[in-house]
JSON list of C-alpha atoms in Angstrom, two decimals:
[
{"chain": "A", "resi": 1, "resn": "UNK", "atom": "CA", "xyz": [0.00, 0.00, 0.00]},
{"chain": "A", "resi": 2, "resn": "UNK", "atom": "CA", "xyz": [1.00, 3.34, -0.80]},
{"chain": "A", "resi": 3, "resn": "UNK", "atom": "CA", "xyz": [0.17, 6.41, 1.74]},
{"chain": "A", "resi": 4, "resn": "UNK", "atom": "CA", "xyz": [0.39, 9.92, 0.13]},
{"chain": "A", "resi": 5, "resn": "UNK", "atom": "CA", "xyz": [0.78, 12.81, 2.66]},
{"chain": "A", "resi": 6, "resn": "UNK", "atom": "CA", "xyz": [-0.65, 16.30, 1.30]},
{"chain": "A", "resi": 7, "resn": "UNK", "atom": "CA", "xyz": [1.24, 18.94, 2.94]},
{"chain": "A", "resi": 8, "resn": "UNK", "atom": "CA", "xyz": [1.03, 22.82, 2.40]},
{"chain": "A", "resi": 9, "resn": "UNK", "atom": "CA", "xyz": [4.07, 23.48, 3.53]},
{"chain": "A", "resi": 10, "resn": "UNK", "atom": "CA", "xyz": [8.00, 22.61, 4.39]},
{"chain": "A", "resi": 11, "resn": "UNK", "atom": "CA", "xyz": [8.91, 24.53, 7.16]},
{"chain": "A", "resi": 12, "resn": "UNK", "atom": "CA", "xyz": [9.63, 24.26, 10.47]},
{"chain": "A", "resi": 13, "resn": "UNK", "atom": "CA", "xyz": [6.73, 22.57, 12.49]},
{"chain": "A", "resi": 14, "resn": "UNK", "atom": "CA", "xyz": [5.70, 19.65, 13.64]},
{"chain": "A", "resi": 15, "resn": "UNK", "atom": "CA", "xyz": [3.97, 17.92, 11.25]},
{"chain": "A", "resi": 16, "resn": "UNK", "atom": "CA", "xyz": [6.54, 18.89, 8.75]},
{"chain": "A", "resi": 17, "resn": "UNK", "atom": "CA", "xyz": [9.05, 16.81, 10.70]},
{"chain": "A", "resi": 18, "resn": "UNK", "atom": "CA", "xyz": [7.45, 14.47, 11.78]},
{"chain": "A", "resi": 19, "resn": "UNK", "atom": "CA", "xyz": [7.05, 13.90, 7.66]},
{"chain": "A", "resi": 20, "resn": "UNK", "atom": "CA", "xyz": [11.06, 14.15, 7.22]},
{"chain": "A", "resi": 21, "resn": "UNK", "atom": "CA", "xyz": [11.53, 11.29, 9.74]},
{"chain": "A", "resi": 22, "resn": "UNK", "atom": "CA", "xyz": [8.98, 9.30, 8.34]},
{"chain": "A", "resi": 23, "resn": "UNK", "atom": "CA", "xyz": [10.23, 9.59, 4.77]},
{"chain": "A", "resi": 24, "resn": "UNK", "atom": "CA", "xyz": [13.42, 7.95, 6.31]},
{"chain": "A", "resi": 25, "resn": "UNK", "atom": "CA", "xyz": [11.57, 5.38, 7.83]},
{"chain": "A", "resi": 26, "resn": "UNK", "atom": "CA", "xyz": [11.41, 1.89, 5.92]},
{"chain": "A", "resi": 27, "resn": "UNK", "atom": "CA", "xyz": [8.20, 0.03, 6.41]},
{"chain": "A", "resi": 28, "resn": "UNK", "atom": "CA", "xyz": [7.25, -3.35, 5.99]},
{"chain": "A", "resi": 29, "resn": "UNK", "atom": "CA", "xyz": [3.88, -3.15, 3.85]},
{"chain": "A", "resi": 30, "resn": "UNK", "atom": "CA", "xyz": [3.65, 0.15, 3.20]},
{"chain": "A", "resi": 31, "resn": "UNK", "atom": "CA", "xyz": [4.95, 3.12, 1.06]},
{"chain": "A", "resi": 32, "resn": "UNK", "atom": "CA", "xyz": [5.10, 6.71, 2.54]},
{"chain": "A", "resi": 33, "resn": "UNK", "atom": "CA", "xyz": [5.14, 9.76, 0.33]},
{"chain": "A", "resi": 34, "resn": "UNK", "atom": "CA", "xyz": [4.97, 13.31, 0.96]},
{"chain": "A", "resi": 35, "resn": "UNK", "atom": "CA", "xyz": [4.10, 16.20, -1.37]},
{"chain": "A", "resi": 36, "resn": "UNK", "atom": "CA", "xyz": [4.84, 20.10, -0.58]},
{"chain": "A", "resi": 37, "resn": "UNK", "atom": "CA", "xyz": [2.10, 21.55, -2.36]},
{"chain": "A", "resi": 38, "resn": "UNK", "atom": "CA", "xyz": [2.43, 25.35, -1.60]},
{"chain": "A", "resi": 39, "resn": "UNK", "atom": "CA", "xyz": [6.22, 26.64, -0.73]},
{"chain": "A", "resi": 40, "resn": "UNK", "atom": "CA", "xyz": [9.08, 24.84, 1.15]},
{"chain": "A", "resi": 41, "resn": "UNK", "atom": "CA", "xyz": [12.21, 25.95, 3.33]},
{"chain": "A", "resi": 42, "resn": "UNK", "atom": "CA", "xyz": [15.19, 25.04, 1.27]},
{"chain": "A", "resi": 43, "resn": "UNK", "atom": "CA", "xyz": [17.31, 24.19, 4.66]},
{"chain": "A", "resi": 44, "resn": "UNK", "atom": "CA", "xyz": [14.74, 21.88, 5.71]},
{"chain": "A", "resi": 45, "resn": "UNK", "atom": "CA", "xyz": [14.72, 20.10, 1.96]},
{"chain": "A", "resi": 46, "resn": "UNK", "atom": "CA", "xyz": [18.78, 19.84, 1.88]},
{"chain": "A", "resi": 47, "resn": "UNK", "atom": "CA", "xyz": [18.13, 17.99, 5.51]},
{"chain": "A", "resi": 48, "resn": "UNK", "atom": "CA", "xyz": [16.74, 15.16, 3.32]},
{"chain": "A", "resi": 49, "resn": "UNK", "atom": "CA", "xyz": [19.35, 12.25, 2.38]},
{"chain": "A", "resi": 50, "resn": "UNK", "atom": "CA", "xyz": [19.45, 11.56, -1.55]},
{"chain": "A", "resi": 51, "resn": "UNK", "atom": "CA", "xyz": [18.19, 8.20, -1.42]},
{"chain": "A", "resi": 52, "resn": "UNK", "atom": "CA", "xyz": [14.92, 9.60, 0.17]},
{"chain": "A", "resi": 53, "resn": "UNK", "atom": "CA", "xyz": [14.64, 12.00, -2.13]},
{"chain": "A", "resi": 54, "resn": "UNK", "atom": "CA", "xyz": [12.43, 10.05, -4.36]},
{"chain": "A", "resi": 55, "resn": "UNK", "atom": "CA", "xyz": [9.80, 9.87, -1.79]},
{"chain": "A", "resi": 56, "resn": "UNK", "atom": "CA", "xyz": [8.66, 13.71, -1.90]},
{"chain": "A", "resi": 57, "resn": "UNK", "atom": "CA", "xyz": [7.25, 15.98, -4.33]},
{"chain": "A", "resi": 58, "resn": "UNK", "atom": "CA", "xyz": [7.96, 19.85, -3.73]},
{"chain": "A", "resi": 59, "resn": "UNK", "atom": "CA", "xyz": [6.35, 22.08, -6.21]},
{"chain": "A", "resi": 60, "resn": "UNK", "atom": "CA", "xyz": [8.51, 25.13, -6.86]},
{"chain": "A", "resi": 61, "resn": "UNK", "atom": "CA", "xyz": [6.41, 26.82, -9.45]},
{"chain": "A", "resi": 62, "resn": "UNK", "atom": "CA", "xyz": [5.91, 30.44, -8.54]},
{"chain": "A", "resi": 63, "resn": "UNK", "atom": "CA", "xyz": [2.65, 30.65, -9.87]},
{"chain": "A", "resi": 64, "resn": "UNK", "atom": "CA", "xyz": [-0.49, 29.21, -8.42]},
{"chain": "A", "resi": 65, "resn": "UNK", "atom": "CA", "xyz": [-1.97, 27.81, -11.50]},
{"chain": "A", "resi": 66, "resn": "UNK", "atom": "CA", "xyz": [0.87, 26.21, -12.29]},
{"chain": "A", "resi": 67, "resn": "UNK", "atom": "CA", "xyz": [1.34, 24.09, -9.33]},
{"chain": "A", "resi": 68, "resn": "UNK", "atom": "CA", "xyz": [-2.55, 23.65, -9.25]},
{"chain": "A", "resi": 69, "resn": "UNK", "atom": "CA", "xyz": [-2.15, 21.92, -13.01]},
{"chain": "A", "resi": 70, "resn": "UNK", "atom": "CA", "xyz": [0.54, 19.73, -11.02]},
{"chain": "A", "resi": 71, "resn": "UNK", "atom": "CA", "xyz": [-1.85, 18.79, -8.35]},
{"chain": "A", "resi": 72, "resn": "UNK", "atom": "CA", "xyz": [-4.44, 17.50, -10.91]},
{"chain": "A", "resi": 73, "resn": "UNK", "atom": "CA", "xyz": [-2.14, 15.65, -13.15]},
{"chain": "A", "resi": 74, "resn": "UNK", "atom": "CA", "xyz": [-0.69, 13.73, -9.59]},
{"chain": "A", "resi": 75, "resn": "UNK", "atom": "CA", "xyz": [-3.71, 13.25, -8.28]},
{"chain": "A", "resi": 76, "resn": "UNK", "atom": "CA", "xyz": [-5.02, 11.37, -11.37]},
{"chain": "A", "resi": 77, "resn": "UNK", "atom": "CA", "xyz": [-2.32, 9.47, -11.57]},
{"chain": "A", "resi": 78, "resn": "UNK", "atom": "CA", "xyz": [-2.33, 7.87, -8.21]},
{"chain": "A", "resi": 79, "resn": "UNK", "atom": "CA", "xyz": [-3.63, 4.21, -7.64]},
{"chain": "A", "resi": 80, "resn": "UNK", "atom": "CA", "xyz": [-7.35, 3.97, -6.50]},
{"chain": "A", "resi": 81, "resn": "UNK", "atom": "CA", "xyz": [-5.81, 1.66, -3.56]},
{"chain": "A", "resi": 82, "resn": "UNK", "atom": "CA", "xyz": [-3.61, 4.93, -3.06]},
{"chain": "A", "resi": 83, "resn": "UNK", "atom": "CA", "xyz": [-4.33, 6.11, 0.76]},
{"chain": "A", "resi": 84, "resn": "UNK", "atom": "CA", "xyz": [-4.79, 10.30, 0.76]},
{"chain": "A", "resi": 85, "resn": "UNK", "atom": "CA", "xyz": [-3.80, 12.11, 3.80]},
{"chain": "A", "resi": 86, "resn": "UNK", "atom": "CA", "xyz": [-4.96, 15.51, 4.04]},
{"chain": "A", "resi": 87, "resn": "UNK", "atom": "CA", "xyz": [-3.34, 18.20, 6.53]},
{"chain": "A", "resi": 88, "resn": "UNK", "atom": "CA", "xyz": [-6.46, 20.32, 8.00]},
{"chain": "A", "resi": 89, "resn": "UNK", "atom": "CA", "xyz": [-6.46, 23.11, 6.75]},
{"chain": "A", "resi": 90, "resn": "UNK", "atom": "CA", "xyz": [-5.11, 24.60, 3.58]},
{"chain": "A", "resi": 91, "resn": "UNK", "atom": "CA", "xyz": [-5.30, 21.34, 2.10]},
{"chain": "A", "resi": 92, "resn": "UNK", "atom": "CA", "xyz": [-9.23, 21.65, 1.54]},
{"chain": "A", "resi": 93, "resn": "UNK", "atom": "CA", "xyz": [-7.98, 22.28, -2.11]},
{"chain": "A", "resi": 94, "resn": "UNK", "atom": "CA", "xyz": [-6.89, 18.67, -2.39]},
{"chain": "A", "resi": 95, "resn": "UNK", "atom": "CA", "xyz": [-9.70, 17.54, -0.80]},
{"chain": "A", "resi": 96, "resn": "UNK", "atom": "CA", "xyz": [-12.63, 19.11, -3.55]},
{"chain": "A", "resi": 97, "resn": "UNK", "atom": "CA", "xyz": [-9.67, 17.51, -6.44]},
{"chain": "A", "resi": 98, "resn": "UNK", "atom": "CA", "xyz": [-9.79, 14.41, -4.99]},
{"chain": "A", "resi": 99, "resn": "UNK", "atom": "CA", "xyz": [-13.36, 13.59, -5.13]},
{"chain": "A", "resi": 100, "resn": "UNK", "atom": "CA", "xyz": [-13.42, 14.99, -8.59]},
{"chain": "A", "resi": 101, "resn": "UNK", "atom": "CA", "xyz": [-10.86, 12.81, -9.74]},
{"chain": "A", "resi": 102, "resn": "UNK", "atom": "CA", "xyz": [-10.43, 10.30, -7.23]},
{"chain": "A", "resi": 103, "resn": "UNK", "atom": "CA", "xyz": [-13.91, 9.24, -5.83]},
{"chain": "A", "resi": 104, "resn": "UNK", "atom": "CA", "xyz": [-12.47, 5.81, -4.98]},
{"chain": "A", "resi": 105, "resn": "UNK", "atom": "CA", "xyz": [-9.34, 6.59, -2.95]},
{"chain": "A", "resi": 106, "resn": "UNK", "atom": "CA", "xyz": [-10.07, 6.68, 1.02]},
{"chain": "A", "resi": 107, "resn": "UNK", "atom": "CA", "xyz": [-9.23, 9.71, 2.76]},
{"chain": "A", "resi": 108, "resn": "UNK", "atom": "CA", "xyz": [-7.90, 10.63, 6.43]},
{"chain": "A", "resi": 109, "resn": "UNK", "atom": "CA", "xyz": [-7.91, 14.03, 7.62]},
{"chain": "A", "resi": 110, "resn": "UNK", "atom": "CA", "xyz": [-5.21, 14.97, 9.95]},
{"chain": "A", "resi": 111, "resn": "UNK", "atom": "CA", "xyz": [-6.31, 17.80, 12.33]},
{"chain": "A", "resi": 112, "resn": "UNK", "atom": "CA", "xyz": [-3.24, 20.04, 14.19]},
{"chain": "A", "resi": 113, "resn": "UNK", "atom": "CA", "xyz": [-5.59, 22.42, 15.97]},
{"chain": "A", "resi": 114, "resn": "UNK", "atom": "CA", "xyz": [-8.12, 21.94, 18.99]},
{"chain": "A", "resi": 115, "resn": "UNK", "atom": "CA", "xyz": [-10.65, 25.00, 17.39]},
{"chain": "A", "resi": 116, "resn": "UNK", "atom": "CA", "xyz": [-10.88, 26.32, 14.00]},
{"chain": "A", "resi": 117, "resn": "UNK", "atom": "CA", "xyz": [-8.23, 29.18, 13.17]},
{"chain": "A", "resi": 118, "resn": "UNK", "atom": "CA", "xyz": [-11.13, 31.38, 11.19]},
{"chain": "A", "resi": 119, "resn": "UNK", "atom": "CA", "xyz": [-14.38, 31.39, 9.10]},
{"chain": "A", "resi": 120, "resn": "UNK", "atom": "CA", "xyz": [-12.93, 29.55, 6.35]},
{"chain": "A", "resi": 121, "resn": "UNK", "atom": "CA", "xyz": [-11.04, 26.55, 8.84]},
{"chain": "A", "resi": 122, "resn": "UNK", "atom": "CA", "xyz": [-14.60, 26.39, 9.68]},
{"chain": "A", "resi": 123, "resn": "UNK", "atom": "CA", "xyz": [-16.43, 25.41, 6.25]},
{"chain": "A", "resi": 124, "resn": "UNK", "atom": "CA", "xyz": [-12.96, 23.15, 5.48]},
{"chain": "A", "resi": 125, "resn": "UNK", "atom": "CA", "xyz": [-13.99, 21.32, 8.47]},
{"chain": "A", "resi": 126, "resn": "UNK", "atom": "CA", "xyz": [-17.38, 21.05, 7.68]},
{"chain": "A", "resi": 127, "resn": "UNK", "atom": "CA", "xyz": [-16.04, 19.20, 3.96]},
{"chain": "A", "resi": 128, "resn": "UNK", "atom": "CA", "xyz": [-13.42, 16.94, 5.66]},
{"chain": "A", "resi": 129, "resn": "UNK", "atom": "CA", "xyz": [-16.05, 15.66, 8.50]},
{"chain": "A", "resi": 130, "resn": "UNK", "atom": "CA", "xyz": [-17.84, 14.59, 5.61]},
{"chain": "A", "resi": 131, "resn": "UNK", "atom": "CA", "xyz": [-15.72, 13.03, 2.93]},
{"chain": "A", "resi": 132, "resn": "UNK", "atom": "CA", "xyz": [-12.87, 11.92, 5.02]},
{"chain": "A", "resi": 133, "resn": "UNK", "atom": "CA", "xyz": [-12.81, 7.91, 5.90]},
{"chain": "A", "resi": 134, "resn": "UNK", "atom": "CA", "xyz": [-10.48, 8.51, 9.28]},
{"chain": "A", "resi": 135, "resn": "UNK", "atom": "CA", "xyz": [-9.71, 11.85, 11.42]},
{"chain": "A", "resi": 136, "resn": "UNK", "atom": "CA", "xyz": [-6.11, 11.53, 12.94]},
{"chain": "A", "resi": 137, "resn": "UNK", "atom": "CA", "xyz": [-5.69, 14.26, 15.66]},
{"chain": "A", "resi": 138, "resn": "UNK", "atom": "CA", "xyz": [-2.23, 15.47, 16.39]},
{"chain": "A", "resi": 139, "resn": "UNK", "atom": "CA", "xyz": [-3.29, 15.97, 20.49]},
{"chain": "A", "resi": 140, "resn": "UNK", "atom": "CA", "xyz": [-5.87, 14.90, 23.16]},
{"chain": "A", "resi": 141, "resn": "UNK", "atom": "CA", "xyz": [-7.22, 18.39, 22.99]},
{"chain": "A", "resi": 142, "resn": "UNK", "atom": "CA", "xyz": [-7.85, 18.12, 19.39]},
{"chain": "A", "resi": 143, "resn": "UNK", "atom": "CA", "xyz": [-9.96, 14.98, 19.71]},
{"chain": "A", "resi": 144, "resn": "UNK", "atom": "CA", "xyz": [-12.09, 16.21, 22.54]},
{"chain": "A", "resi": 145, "resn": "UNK", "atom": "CA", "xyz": [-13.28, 19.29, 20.38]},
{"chain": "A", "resi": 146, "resn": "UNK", "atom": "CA", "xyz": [-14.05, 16.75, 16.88]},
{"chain": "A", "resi": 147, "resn": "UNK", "atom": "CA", "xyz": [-17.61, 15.79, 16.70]},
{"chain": "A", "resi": 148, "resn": "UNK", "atom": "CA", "xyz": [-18.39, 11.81, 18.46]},
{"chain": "A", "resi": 149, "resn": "UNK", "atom": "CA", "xyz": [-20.13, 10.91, 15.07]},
{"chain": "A", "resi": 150, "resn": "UNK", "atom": "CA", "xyz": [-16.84, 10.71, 13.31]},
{"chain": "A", "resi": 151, "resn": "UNK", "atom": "CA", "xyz": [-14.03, 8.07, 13.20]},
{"chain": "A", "resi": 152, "resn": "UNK", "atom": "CA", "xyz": [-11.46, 9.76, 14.79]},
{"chain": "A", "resi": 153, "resn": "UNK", "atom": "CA", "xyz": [-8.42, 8.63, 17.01]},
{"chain": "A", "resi": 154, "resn": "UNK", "atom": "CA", "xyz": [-5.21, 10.37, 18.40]},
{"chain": "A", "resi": 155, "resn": "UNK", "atom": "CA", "xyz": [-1.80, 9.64, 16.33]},
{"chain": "A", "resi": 156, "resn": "UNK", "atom": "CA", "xyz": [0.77, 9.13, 19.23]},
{"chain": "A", "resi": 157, "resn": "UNK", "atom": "CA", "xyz": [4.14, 11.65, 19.38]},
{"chain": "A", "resi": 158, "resn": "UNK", "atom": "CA", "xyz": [7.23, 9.78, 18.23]},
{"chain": "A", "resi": 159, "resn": "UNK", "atom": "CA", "xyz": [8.47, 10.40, 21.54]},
{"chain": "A", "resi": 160, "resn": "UNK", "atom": "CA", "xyz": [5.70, 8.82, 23.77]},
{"chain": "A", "resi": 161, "resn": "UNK", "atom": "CA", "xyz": [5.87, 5.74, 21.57]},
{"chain": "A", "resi": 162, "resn": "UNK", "atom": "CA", "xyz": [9.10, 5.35, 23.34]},
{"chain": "A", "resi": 163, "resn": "UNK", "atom": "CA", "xyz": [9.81, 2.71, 26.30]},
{"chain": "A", "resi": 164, "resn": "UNK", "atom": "CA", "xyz": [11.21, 4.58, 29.52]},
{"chain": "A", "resi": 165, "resn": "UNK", "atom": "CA", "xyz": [14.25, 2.29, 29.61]},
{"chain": "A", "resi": 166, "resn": "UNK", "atom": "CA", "xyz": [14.79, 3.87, 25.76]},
{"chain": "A", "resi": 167, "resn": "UNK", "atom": "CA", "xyz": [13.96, 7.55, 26.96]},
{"chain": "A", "resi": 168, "resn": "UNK", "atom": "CA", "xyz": [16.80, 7.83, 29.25]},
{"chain": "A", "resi": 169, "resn": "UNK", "atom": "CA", "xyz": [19.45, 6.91, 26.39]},
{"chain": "A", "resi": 170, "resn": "UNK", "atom": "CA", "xyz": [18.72, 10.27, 25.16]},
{"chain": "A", "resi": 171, "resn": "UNK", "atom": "CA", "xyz": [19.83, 13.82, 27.37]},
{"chain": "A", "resi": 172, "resn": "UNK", "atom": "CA", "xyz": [18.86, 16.46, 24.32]},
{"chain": "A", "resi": 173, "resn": "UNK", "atom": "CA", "xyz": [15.22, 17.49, 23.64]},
{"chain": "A", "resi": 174, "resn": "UNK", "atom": "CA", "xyz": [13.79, 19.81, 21.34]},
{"chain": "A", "resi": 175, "resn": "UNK", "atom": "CA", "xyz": [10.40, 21.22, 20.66]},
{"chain": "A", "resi": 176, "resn": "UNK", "atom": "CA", "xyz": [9.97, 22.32, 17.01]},
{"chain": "A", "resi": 177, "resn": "UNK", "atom": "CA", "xyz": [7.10, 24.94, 16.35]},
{"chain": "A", "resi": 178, "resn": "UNK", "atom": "CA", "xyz": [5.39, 27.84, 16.39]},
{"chain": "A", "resi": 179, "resn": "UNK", "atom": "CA", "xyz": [4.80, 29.39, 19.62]},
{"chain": "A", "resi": 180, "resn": "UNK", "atom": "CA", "xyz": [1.37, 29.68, 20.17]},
{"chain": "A", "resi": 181, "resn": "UNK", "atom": "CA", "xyz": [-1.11, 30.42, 23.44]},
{"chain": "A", "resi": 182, "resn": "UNK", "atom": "CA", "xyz": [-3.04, 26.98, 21.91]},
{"chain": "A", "resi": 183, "resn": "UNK", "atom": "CA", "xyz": [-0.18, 24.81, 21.49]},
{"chain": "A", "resi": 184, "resn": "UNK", "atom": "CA", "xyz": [0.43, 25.18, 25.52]},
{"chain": "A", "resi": 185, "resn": "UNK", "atom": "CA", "xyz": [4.17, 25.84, 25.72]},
{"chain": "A", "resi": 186, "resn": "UNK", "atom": "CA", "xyz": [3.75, 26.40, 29.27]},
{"chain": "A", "resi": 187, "resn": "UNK", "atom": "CA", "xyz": [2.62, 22.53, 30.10]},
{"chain": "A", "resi": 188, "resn": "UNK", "atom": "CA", "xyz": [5.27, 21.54, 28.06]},
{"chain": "A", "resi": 189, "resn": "UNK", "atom": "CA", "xyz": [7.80, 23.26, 30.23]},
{"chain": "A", "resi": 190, "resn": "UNK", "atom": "CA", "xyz": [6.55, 22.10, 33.11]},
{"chain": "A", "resi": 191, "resn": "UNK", "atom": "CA", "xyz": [6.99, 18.58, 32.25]},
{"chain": "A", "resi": 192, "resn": "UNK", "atom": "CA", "xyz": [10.45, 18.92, 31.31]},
{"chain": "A", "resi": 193, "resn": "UNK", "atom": "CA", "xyz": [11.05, 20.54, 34.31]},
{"chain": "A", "resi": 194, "resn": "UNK", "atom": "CA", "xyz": [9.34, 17.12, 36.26]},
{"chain": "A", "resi": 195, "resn": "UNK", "atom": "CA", "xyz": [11.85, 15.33, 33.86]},
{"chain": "A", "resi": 196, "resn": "UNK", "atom": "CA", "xyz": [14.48, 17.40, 34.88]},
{"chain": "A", "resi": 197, "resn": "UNK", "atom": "CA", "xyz": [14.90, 16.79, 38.56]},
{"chain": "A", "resi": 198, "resn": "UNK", "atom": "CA", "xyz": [15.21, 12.82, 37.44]},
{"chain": "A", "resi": 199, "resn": "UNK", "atom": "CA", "xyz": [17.26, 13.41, 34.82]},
{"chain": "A", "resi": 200, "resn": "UNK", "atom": "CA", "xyz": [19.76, 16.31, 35.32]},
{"chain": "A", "resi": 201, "resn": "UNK", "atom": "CA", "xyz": [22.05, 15.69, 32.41]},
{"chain": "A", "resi": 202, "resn": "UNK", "atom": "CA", "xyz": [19.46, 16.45, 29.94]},
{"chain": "A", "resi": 203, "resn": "UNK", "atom": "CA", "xyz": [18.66, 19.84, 28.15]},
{"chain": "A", "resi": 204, "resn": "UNK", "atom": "CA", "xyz": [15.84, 21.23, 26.14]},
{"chain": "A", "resi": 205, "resn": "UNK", "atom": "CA", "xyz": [15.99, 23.12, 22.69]},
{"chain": "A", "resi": 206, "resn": "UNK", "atom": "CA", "xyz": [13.07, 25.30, 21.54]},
{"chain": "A", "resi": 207, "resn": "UNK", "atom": "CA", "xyz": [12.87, 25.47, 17.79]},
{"chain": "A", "resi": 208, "resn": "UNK", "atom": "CA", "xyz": [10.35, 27.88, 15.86]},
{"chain": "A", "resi": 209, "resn": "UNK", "atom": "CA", "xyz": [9.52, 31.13, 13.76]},
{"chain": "A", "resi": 210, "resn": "UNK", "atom": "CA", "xyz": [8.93, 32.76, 17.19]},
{"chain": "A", "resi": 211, "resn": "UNK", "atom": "CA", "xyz": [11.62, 31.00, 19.32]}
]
């Protein structure tokens, strides 16, 4: 099976890396792809290995109707067994292309906020609620605030998925973001701080646009 990941953007977040490590990841039955539909952070790309390279599409046309005439000649070219997902919510584009050209494939909306940014994160809500097969929600928070009627379920951080006897191996953390009142920073601190008095030797790097 083949999963393709819609992304608006490469830059520093954390979706966007959590889509660099997981280009570098080698699965058993399935094939991960990512494309950078609207404008990318040339650092970021050079991060990439060659021999991953392959597995991402960045379009670097300047002009909007030229990358949209991209979009619809990838999108009908994918597999109907082809799994679509969809970052909430610039990506409502995709969405309206996909079931256009793609009725078959399934798709899974991936949510990154708890409440909708403005009027028009609203209405893409409203279309993804309805079309989308599977709701992956980047937080607890983000779950609670998704309707009950929908199939949704939280996608675990990389670094929870980890076994405590593997945590203390590492002594270097880093948040990478944008700091925002929603995304908490403060409860994030406080934790390391918890993790701190059991683990002095470790240290805590705070990457963003507003870091």
């Amino acid at each position: 099976m083949k999963v393709i990941h819609f992304i608006p953007s490469l830059n520093i977040g954390g979706i966007e890396a959590m889509s660099l490590r997981l280009l570098q990841h080698e699965f058993r039955s399935l094939k991960y792809r990512v494309v950078y539909f609207s404008e990318f952070n040339e650092e970021l790309l050079s991060t990439v290995p060659p021999k991953y390279r392959s597995r991402l599409t960045v379009f670097q046309q300047k002009w909007f109707f030229a990358r949209f005439y991209l979009l619809i000649k990838l999108i009908k070219n994918l597999s109907p067994n082809d799994l679509i997902i969809l970052s909430t919510w610039r990506s409502q584009l995709i969405l309206i292309l996909v079931k256009i050209f793609r009725k078959r494939n399934q798709v899974i909306a991936f949510h990154h906020r708890a409440y909708p940014a403005h009027a028009l994160d609203k209405i893409s809500r409203k279309l993804f609620y309805k079309f989308a097969k599977l709701h992956f929600c980047d937080s607890q928070a983000t779950y609670d605030q998704l309707p009950q009627d929908i199939s949704k379920t939280v996608v675990r951080p990389f670094f929870q998925a980890q076994s405590s006897t593997r945590l203390r191996s590492y002594n270097r953390f880093c948040i990478v973001g944008r700091i925002h009142e929603h995304r908490n920073l403060p409860r994030a601190l406080k934790f390391f701080y918890e993790l701190l008095l059991l683990m002095p030797d470790i240290s805590l790097d705070i990457i963003g646009p507003d870091a």
